[in-house]
Short mmCIF file of C-alpha atoms in Angstrom, two decimals:
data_model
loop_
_atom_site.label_atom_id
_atom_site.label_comp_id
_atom_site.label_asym_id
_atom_site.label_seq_id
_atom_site.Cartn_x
_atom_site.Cartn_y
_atom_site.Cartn_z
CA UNK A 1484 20.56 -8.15 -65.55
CA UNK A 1485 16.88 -8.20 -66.91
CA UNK A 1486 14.60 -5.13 -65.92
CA UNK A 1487 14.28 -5.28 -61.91
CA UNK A 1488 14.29 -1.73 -60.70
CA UNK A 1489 13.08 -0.74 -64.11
CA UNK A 1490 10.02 1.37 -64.72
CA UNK A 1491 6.58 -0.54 -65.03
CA UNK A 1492 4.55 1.11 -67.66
CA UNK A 1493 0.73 0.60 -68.65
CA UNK A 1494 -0.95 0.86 -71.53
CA UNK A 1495 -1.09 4.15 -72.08
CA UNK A 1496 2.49 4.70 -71.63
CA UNK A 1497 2.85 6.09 -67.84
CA UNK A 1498 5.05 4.62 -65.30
CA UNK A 1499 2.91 2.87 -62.51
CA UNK A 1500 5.12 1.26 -60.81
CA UNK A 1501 9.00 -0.48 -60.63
CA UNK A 1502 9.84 -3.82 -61.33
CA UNK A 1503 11.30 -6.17 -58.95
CA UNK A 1504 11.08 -9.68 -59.45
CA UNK A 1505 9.64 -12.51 -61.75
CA UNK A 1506 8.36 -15.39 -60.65
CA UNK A 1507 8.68 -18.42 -63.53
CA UNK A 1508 11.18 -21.27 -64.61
CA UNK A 1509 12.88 -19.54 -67.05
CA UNK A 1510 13.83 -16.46 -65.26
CA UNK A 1511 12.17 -14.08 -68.36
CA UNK A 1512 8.43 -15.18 -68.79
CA UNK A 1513 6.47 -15.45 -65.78
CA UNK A 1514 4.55 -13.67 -63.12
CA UNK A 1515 6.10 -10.03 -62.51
CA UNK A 1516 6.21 -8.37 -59.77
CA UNK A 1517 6.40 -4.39 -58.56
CA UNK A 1518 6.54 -1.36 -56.22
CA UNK A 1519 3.35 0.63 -56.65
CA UNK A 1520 4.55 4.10 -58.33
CA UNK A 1521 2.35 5.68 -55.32
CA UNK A 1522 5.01 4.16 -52.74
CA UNK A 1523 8.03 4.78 -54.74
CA UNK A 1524 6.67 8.17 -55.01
CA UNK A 1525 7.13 8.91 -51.40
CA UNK A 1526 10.73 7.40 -51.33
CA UNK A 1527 12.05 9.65 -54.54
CA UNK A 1528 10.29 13.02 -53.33
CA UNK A 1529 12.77 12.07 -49.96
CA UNK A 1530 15.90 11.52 -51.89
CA UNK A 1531 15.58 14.60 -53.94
CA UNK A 1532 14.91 16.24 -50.48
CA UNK A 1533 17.34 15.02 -48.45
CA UNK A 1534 19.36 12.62 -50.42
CA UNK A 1535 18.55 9.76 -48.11
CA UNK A 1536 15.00 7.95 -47.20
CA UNK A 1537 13.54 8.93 -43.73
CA UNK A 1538 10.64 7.09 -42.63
CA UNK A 1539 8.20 7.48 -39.51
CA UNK A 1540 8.79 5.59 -36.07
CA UNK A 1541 6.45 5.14 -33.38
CA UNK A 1542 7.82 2.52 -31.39
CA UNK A 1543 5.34 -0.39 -31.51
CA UNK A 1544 4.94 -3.90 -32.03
CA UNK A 1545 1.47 -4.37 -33.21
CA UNK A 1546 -0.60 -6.71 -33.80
CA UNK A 1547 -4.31 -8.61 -35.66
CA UNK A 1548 -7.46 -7.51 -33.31
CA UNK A 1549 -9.72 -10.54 -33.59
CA UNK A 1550 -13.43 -11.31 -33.43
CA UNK A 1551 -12.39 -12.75 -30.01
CA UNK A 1552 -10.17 -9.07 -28.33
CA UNK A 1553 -12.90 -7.01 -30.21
CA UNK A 1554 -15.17 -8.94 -27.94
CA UNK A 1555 -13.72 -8.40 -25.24
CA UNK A 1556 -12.22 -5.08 -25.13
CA UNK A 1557 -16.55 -4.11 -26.43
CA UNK A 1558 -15.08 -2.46 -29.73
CA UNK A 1559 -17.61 -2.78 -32.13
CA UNK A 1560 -15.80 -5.18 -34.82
CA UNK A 1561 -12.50 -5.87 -35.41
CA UNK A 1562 -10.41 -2.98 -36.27
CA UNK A 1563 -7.47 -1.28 -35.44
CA UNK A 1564 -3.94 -2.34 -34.42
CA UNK A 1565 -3.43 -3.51 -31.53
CA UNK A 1566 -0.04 -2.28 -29.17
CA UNK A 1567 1.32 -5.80 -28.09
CA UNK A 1568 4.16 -4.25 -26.71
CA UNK A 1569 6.05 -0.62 -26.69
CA UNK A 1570 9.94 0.17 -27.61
CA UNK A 1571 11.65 1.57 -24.39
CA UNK A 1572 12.05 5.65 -24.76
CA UNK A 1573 10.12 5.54 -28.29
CA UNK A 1574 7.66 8.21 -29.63
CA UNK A 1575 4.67 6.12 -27.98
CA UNK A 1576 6.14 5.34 -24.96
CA UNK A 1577 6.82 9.22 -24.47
CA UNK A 1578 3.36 10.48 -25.70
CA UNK A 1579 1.64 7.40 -22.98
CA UNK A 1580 0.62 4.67 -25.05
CA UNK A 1581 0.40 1.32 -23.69
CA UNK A 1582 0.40 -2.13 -24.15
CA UNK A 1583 -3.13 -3.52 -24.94
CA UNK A 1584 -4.17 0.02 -26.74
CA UNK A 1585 -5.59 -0.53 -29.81
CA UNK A 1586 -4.67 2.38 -32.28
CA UNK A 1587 -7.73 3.34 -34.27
CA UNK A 1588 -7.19 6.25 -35.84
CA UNK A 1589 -3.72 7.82 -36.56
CA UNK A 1590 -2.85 11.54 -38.44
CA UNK A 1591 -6.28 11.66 -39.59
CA UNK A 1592 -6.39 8.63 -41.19
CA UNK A 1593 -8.35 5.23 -39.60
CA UNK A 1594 -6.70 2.33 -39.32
CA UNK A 1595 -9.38 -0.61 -40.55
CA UNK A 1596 -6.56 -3.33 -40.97
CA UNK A 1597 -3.27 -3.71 -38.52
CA UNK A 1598 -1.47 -3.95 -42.11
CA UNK A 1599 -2.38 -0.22 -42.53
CA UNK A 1600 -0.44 1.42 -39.39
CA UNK A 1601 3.14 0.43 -40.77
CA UNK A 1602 2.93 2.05 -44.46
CA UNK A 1603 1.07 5.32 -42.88
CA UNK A 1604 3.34 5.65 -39.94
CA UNK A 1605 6.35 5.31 -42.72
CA UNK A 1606 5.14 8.00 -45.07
CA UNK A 1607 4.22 10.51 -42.04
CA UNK A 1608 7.23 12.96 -41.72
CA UNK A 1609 9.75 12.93 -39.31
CA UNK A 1610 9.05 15.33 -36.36
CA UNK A 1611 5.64 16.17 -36.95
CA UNK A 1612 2.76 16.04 -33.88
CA UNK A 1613 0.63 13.27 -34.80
CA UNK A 1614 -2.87 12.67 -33.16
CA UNK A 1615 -3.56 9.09 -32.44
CA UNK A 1616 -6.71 7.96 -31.61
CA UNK A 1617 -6.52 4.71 -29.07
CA UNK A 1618 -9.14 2.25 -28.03
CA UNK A 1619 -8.74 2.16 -24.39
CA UNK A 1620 -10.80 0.65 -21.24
CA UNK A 1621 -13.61 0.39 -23.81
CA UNK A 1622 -13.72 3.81 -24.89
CA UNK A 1623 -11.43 5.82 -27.44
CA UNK A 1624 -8.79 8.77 -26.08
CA UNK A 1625 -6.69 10.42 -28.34
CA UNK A 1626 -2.72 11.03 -27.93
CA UNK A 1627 -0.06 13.39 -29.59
CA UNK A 1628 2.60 11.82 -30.28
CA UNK A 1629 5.87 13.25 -31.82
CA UNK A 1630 7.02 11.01 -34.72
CA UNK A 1631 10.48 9.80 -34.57
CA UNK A 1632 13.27 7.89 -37.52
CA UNK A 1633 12.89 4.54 -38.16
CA UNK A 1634 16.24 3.54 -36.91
CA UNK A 1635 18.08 0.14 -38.16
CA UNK A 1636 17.92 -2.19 -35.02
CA UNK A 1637 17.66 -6.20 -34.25
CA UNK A 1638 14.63 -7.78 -33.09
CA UNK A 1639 14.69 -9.93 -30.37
CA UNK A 1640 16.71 -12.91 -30.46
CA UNK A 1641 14.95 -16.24 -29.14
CA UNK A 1642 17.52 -18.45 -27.15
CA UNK A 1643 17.46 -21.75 -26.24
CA UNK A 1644 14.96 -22.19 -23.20
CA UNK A 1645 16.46 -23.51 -19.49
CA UNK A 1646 15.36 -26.94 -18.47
CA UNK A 1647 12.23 -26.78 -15.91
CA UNK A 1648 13.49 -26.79 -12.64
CA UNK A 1649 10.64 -25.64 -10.52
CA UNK A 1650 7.26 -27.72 -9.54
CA UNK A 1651 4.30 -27.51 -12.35
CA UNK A 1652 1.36 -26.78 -12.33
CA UNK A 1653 -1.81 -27.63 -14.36
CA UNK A 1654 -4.45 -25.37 -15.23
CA UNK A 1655 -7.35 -27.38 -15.43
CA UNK A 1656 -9.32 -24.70 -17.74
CA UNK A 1657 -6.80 -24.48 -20.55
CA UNK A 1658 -5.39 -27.87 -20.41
CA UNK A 1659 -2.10 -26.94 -20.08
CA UNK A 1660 0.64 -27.44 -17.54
CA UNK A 1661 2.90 -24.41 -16.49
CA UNK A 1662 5.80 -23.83 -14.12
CA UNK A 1663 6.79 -19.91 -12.55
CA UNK A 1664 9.29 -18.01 -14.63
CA UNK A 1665 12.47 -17.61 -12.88
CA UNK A 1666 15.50 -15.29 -13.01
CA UNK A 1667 17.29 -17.62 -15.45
CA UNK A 1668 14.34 -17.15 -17.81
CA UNK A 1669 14.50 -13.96 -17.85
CA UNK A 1670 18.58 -13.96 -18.21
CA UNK A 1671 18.46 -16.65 -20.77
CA UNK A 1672 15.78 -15.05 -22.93
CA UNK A 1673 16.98 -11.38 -22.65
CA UNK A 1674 13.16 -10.33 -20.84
CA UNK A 1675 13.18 -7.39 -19.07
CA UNK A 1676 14.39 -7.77 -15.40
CA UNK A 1677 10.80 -6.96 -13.51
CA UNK A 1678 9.17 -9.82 -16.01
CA UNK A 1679 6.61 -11.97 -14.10
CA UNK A 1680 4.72 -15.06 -15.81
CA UNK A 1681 4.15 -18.17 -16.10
CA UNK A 1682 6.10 -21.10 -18.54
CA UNK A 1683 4.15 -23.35 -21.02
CA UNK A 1684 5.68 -26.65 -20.30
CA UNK A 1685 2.52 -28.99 -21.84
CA UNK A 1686 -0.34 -28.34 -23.82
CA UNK A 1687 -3.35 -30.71 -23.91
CA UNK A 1688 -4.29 -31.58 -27.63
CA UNK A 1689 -7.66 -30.78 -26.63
CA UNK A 1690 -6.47 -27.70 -25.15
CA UNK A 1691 -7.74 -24.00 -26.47
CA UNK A 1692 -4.50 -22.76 -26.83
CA UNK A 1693 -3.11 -25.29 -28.92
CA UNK A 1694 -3.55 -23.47 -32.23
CA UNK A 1695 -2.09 -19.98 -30.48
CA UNK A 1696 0.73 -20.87 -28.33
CA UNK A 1697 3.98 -23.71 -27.75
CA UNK A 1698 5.35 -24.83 -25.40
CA UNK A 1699 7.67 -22.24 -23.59
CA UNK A 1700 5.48 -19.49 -24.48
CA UNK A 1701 5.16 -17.13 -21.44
CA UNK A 1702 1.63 -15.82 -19.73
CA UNK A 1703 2.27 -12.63 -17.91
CA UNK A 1704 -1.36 -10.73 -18.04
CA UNK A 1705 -4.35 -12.53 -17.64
CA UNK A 1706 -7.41 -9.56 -18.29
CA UNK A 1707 -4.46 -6.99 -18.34
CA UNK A 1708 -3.74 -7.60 -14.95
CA UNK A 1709 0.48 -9.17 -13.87
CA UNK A 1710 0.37 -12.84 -13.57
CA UNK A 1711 2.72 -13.41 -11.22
CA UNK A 1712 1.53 -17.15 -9.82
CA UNK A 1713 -1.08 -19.70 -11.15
CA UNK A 1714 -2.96 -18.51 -8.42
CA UNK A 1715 -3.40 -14.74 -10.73
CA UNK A 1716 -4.42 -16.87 -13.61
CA UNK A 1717 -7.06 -19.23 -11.93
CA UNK A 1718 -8.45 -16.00 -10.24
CA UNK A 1719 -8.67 -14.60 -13.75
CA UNK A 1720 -10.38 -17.29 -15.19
CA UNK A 1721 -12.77 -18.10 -12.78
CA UNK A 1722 -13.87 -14.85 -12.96
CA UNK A 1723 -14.35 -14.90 -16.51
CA UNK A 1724 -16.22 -18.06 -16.08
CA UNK A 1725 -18.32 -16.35 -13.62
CA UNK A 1726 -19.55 -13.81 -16.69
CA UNK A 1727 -21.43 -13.55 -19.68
CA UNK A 1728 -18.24 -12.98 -21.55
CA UNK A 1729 -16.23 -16.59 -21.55
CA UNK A 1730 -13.70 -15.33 -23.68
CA UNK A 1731 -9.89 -14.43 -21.49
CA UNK A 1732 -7.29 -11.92 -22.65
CA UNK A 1733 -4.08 -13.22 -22.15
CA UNK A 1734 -0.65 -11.03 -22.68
CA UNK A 1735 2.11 -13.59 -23.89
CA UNK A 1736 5.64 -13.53 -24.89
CA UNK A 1737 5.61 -16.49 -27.50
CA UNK A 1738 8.84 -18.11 -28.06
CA UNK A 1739 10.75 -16.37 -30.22
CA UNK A 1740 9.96 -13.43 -27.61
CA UNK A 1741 7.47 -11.43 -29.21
CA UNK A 1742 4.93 -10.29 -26.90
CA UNK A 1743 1.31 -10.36 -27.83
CA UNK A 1744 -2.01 -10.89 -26.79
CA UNK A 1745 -5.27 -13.54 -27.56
CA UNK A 1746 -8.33 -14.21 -26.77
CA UNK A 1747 -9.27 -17.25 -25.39
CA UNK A 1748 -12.49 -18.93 -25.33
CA UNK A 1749 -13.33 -21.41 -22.15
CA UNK A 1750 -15.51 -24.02 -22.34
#
């Protein structure tokens, strides 16, 4: 019932779009809502094609680049999308991209906001040779990567989290208390099997990570290097501290298992 998946017309009669919700009490006056004819475009030119949608994959889970990674990684603002982790045998993975690239440029087309990559990697055909331009070591390389098909698949599952059973550890600097991941971790949370880090188990109100992280979030790179101990991540900070830069990049999984990175500024 009512006109969702309907045509939106404007004035001048043309279609610009197709209806898909409302958004009001009565369920037929309110605020309406609709697929851009431009996007809906790209999906009917494929089903006259090929009588099914097929939509670009590359393999990444991206993610914001703040003030704080532009900093440090010396790009000049924040731009880009940056790779917080790549799919196992994907397009990227294959053409060498890596974790903590930041993808500033891809087919032709540059990527200003992270929200970009997804809708221009979709409407890129299957099987072409894409150039990507990275953000890498503080300078930009470019890649070719061959596009794959967005295939239908399950993101990680967060499970419930093993009760601490190995000594903590405080790091004074982020006011936070960890403990070493162990093989149970890594069982019980479905982490790949070489996975070194270190468990959240308290976080200082006071602490700079307590708007970012929660408890049972993981640190595994500190300055894109393994953490393996707290001895890799007190090495790492001190010798931020011991720079002009004070800001640390940190490679996380948070807890529902996403894997990501932040910048974090020490006092």
């Amino acid at each position: 019932s009512g006109n969702s998946g309907g045509p939106l017309f404007d004035m001048n009669g043309d279609v610009i779009g197709i209806n898909t919700a409302i958004l009001g009490r009565s369920g037929s006056i309110g605020i309406g809502f609709s697929i851009p004819s431009n996007s809906a475009k790209i999906v009917i030119d494929q089903l006259i094609e090929f009588g099914e949608t097929k939509r670009g994959w590359l393999g990444v889970r991206i993610q914001e680049v703040t003030q704080e990674i532009a900093d440090i990684e010396k790009l000049d603002k924040p731009r880009g999308a940056l790779v917080a982790s790549v799919a196992e045998n994907s397009p990227s993975e294959k053409a060498g991209i890596k974790s903590g690239d930041i993808i500033l440029e891809f087919n032709g087309e540059p990527i200003n906001e992270m929200k970009e990559l997804p809708m221009i990697v979709a409407k890129t055909a299957v099987g072409k040779n894409v150039e990507v331009k990275i953000w890498r070591d503080k300078k930009e390389i470019s890649k070719t990567v061959l596009l794959g098909r967005l295939e239908t698949s399950e993101d990680f599952k967060a499970s419930k989290e093993p009760e601490p059973t190995l000594k903590e550890t405080e790091i004074e600097n982020l006011k936070i208390t960890v403990r070493k991941l162990n093989d149970e971790d890594i069982k019980t949370r479905g982490l790949p099997n070489q996975t070194t880090g270190l468990v959240i188990t308290k976080i200082a109100n006071d602490s700079p990570l307590i708007k970012s992280l929660a408890v049972n979030s993981i640190i595994i790179e500190a300055q894109k290097r393994k953490v393996r101990n707290e001895n890799d991540l007190n090495q790492a900070i001190k010798e931020v501290m011991s720079s002009n830069q004070k800001t640390i990049l940190l490679a996380i999984y948070n807890t529902e298992n996403q894997r990501r990175y932040i910048g974090v500024k020490l006092d």
